[in-house]
Short mmCIF file of C-alpha atoms in Angstrom, two decimals:
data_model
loop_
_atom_site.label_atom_id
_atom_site.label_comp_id
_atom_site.label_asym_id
_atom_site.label_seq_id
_atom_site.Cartn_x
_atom_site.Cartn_y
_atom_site.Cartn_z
CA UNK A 1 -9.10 -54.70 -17.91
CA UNK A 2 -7.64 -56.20 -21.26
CA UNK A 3 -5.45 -53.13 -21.68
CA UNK A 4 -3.93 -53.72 -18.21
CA UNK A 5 -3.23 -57.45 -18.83
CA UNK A 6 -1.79 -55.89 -22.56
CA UNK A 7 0.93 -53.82 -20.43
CA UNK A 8 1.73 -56.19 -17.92
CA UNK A 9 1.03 -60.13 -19.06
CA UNK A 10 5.25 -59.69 -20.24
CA UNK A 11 6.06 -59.40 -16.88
CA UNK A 12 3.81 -61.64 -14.89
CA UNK A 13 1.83 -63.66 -17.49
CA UNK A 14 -1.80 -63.48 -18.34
CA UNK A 15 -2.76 -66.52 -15.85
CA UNK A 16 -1.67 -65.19 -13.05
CA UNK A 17 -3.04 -61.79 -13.42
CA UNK A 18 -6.76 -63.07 -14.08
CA UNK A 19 -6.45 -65.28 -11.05
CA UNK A 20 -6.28 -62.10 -9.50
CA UNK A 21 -8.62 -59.97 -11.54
CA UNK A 22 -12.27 -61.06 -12.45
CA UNK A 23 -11.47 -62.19 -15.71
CA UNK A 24 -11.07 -65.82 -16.92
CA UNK A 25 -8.23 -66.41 -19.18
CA UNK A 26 -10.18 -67.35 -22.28
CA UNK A 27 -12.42 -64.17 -22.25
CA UNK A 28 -8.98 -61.83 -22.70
CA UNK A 29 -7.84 -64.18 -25.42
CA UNK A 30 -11.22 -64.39 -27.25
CA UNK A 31 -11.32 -60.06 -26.87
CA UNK A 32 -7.58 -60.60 -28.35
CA UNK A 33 -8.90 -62.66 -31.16
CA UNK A 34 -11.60 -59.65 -31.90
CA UNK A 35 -9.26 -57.10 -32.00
CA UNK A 36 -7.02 -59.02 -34.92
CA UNK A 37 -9.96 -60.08 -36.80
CA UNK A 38 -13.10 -57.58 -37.07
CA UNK A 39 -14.93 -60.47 -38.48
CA UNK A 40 -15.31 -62.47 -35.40
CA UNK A 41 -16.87 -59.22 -33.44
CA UNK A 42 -20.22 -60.46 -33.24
CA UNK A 43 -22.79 -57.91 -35.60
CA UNK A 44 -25.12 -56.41 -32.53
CA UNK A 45 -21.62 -54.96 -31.48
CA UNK A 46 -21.17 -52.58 -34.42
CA UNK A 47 -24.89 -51.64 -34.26
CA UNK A 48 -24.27 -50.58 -30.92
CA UNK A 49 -21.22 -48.27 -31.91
CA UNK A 50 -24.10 -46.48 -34.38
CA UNK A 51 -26.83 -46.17 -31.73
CA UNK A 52 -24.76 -44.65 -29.31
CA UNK A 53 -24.24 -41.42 -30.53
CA UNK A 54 -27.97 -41.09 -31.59
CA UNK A 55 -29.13 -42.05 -27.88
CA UNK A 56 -26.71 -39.31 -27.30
CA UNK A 57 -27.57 -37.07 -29.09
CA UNK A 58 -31.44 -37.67 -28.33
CA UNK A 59 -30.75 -37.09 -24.38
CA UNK A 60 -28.62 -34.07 -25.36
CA UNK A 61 -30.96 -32.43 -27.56
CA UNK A 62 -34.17 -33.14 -24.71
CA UNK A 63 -32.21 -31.23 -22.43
CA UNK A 64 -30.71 -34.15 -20.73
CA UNK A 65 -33.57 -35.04 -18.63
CA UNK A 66 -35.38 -38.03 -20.64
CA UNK A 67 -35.09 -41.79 -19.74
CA UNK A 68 -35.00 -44.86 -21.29
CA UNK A 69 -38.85 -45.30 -22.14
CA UNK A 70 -38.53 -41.40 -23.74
CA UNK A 71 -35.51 -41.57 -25.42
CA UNK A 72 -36.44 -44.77 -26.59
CA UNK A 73 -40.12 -43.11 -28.51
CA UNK A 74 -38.02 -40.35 -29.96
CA UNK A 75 -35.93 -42.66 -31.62
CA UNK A 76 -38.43 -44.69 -33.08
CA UNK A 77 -40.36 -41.63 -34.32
CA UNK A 78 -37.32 -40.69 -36.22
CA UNK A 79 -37.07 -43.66 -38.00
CA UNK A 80 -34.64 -45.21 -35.84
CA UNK A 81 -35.90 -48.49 -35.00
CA UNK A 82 -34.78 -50.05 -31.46
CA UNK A 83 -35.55 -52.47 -29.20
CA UNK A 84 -36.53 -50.36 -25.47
CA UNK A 85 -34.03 -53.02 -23.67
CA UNK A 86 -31.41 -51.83 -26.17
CA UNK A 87 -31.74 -48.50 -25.06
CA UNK A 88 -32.10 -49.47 -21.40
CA UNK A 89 -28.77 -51.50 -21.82
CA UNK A 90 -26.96 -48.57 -24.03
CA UNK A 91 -27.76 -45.87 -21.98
CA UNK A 92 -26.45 -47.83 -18.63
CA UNK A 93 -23.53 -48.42 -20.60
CA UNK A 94 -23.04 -45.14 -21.45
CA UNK A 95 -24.06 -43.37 -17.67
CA UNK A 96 -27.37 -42.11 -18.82
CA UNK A 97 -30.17 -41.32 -16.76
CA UNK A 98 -33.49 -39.88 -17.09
CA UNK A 99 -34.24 -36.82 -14.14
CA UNK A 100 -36.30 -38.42 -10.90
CA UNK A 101 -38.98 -36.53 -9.08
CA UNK A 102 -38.67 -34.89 -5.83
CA UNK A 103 -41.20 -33.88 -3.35
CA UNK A 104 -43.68 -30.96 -4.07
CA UNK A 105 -44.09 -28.09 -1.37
CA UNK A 106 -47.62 -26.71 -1.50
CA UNK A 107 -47.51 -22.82 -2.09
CA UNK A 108 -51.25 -22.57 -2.26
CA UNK A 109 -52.36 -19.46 0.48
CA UNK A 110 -56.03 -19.58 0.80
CA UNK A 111 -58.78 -17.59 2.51
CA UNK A 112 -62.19 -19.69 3.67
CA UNK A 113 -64.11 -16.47 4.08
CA UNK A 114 -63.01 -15.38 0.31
CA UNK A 115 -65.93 -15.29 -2.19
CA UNK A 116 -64.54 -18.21 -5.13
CA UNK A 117 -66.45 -18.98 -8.01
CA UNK A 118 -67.93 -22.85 -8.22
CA UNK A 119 -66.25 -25.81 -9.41
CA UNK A 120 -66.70 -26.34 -13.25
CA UNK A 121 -64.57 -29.06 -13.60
CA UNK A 122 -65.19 -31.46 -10.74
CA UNK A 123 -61.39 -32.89 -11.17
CA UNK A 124 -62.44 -33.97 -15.05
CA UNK A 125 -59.16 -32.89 -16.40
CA UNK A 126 -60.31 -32.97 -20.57
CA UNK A 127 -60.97 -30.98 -23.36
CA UNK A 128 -62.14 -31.81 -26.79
CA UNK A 129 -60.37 -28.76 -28.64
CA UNK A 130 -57.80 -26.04 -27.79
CA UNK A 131 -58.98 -23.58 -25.81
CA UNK A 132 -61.71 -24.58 -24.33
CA UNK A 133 -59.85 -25.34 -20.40
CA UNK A 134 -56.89 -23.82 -18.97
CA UNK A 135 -55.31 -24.43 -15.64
CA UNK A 136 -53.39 -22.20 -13.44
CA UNK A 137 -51.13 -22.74 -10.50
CA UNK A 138 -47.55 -21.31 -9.56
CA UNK A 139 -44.62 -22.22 -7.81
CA UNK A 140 -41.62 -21.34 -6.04
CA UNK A 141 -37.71 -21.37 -6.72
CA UNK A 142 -34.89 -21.08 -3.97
CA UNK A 143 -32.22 -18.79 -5.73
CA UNK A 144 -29.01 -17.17 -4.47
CA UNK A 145 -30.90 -13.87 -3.98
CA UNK A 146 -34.22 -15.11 -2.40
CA UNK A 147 -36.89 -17.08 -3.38
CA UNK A 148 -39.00 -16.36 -7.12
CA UNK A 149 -41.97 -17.58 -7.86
CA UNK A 150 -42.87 -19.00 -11.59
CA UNK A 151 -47.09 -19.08 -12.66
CA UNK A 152 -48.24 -21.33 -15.50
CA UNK A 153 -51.50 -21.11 -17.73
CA UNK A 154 -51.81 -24.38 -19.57
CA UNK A 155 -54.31 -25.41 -22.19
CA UNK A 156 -55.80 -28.87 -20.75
CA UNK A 157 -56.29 -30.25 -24.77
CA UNK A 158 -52.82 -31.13 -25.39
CA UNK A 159 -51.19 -29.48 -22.15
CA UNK A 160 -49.58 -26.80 -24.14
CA UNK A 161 -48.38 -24.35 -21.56
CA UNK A 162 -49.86 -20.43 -23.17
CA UNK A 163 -48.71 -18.65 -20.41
CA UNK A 164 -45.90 -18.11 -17.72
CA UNK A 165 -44.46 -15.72 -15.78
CA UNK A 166 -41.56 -15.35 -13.16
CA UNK A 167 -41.71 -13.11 -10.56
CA UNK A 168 -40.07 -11.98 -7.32
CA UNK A 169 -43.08 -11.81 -5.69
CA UNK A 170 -46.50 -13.82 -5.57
CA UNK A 171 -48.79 -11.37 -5.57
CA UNK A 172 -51.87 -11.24 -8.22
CA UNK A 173 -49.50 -9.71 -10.21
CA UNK A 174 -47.78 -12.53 -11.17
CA UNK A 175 -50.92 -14.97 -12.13
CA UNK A 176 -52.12 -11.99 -14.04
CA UNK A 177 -49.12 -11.53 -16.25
CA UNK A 178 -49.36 -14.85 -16.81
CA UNK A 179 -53.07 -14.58 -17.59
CA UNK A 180 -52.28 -11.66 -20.04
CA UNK A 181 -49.93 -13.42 -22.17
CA UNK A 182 -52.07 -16.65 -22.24
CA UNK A 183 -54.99 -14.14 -23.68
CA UNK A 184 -52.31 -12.57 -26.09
CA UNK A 185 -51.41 -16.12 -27.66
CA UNK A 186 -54.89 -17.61 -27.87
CA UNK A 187 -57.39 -14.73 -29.69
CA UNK A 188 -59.86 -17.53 -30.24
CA UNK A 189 -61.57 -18.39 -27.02
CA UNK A 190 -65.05 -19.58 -27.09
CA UNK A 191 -66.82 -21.03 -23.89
CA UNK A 192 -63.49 -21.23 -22.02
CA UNK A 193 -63.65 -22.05 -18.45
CA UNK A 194 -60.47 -21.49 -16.94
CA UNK A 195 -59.64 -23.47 -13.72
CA UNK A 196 -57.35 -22.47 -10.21
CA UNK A 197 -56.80 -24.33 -6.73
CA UNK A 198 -58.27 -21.58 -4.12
CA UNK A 199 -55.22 -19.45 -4.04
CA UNK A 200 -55.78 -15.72 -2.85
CA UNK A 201 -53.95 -14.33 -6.13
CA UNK A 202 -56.66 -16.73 -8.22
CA UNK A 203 -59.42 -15.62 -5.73
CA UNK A 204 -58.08 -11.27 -6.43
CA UNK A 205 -60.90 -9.29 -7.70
CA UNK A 206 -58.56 -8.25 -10.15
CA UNK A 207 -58.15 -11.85 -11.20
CA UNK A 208 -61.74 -12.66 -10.94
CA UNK A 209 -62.46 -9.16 -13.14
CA UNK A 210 -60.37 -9.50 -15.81
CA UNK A 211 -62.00 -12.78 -16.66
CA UNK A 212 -64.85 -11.79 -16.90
CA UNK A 213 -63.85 -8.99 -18.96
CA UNK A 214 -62.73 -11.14 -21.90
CA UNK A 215 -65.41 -13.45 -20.86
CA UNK A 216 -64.12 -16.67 -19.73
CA UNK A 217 -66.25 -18.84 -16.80
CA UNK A 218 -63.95 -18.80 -13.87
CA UNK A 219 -63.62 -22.68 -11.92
CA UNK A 220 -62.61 -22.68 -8.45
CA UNK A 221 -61.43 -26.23 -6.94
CA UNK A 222 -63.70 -27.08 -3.62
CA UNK A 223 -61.95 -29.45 -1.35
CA UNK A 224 -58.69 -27.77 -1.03
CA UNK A 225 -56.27 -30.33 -2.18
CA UNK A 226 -54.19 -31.45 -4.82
CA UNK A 227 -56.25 -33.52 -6.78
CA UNK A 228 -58.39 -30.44 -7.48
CA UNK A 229 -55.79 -28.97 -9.98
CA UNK A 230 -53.90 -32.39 -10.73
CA UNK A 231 -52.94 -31.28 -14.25
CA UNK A 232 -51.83 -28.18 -13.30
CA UNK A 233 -49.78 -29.52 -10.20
CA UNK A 234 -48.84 -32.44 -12.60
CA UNK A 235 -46.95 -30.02 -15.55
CA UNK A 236 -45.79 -27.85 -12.48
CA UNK A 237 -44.18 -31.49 -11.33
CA UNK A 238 -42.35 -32.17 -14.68
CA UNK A 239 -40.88 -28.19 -14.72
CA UNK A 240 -39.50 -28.58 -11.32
CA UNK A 241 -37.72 -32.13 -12.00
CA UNK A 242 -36.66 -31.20 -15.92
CA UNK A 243 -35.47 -27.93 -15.13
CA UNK A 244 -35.34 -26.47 -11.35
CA UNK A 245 -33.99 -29.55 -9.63
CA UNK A 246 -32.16 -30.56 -12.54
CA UNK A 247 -29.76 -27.77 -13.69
CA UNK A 248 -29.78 -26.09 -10.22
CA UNK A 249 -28.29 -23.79 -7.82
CA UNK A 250 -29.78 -20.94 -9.27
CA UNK A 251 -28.62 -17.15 -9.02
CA UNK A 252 -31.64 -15.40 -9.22
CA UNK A 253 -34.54 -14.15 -11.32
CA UNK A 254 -32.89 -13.67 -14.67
CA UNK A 255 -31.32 -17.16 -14.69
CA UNK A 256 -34.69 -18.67 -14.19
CA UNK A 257 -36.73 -16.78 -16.38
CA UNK A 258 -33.85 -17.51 -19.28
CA UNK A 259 -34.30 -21.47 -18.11
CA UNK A 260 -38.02 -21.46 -18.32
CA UNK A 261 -38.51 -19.64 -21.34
CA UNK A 262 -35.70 -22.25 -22.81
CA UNK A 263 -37.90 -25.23 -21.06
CA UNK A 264 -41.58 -24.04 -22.25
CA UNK A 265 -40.06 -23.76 -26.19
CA UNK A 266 -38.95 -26.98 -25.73
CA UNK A 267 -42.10 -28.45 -23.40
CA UNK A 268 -44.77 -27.29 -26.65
CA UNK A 269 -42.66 -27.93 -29.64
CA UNK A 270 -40.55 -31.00 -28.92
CA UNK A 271 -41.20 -32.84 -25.86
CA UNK A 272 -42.99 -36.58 -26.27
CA UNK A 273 -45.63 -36.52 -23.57
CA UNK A 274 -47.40 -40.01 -23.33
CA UNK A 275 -50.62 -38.38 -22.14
CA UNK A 276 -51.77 -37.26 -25.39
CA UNK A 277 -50.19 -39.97 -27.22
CA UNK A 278 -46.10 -39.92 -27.06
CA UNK A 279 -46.02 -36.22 -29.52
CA UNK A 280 -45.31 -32.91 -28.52
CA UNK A 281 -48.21 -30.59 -27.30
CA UNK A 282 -47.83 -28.04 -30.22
CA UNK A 283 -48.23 -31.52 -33.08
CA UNK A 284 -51.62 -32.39 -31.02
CA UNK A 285 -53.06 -29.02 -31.95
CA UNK A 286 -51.62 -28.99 -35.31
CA UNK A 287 -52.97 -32.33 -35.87
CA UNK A 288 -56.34 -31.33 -34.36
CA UNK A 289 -56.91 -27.78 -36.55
CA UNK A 290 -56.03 -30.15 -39.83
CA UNK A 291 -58.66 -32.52 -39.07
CA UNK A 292 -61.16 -29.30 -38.48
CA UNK A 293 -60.01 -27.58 -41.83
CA UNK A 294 -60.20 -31.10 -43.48
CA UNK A 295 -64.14 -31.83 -41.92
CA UNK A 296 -65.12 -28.00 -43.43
CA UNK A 297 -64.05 -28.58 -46.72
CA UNK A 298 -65.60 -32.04 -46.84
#
């Protein structure tokens, strides 16, 4: 608005144009005053010219889906200190927005007459250490080519996500990939119970088998809805706004699986989850194996 009365206050004068512009007079000579002496520009105005690359860069570097209160904690863990209005104000300045969450469609196929095992878990969502609960649920993506279908294993402790897999189909085959990888990443796996919604795939006696093989107690949800496998559902919820919704359309399997293996690096290493305490899932279990090593040598 000042640069427009700049090119043409010669011709028509800088009253008349803010009578017609929503601009008083003595605002575009007291911006004029600023620009020939730096001094006068008030000090909160050149600490906003530093912040706003870093909120930036933050929003950048978290795949471009955090908000205010998110960008705001990683800035303050990096030593940046900053007021959460500040941010709020910056990033509205700046046309920055944190992703919003859409409706979930329920993919969960169940069979009444199917043999389940009981409910361990009785919607306590909570763990003590790693590996001793995991949740499992899947869901689907719309591509180009037809519909894939993306399974999770996540370790309730600090909701690190151990194993995923992307599939055309959602057969047992694609839980059980999933499974396998979760049971290649975590050797150490004492008393486990590992908990589904009543899905046929979870409910396979392939499924069923192969957990008992490496001897984990299988937990089957009772009542059928979503609060039985709310943490599951819940990380499901943040993958589908951060990364399906988000950086859709989507051309088919291998631009998905690329996505999600991109998403899960950064879900376990770097995002701030405020669940376990604003830190990334991997720094929980780092900080909880320290304090074990630390209590054995004491």
């Amino acid at each position: 608005m000042v640069f427009f009365i700049d090119e043409h206050r010669s011709q028509y004068g800088v009253e008349p144009i803010c009578r017609q512009l929503p601009i008083a007079p003595s605002t575009y000579y007291h911006h004029k005053a600023r620009q020939d002496d730096p001094s006068k520009v008030p000090s909160r105005y050149w600490r906003d010219q530093l912040l706003k690359p870093e909120i930036q860069r933050v929003w950048n570097e978290n795949l471009r889906v955090y908000g205010v209160r998110k960008v705001w904690r990683q800035l303050n863990r990096e030593g940046i200190p900053i007021a959460r209005c500040t941010v709020e104000r910056l990033m509205r300045e700046m046309g920055l927005r944190g992703v919003v969450r859409g409706k979930k469609k329920i993919t969960t196929i169940s069979d009444p007459k199917q043999n389940r095992a009981p409910d361990l878990v009785k919607r306590t969502f909570k763990a003590s250490r790693p590996n001793q609960l995991w949740v499992a649920d899947f869901t689907y993506v719309a591509t180009w080519s037809g519909f894939v279908y993306v399974a999770f294993v996540i370790d309730v402790y600090a909701r690190c996500i151990v194993g995923w897999r992307v599939s055309t189909s959602m057969k047992t085959e694609l839980v059980l990939d999933a499974l396998e990888q979760a049971l290649w990443a975590r050797k150490n796996r004492r008393e486990l119970i590992h908990h589904s919604d009543r899905g046929s795939q979870y409910l396979s006696i392939r499924y069923t088998e192969r957990l008992s093989e490496v001897g984990i107690n299988a937990s089957v949800g009772t009542t059928g809805d979503s609060y039985d496998n709310a943490l599951a559902e819940t990380i499901i919820g943040l993958y589908k706004t951060e990364v399906i919704n988000h950086r859709g359309p989507w051309k088919g399997r291998e631009s998905v699986e690329y996505a999600t293996l991109e998403w899960v690096d950064w879900f376990n290493n770097r995002r701030l989850l405020e669940s376990i305490g604003n830190i990334p899932p991997a720094e929980k279990e780092k900080e909880y194996y320290r304090l074990e090593e630390s209590s054995k040598a004491a």
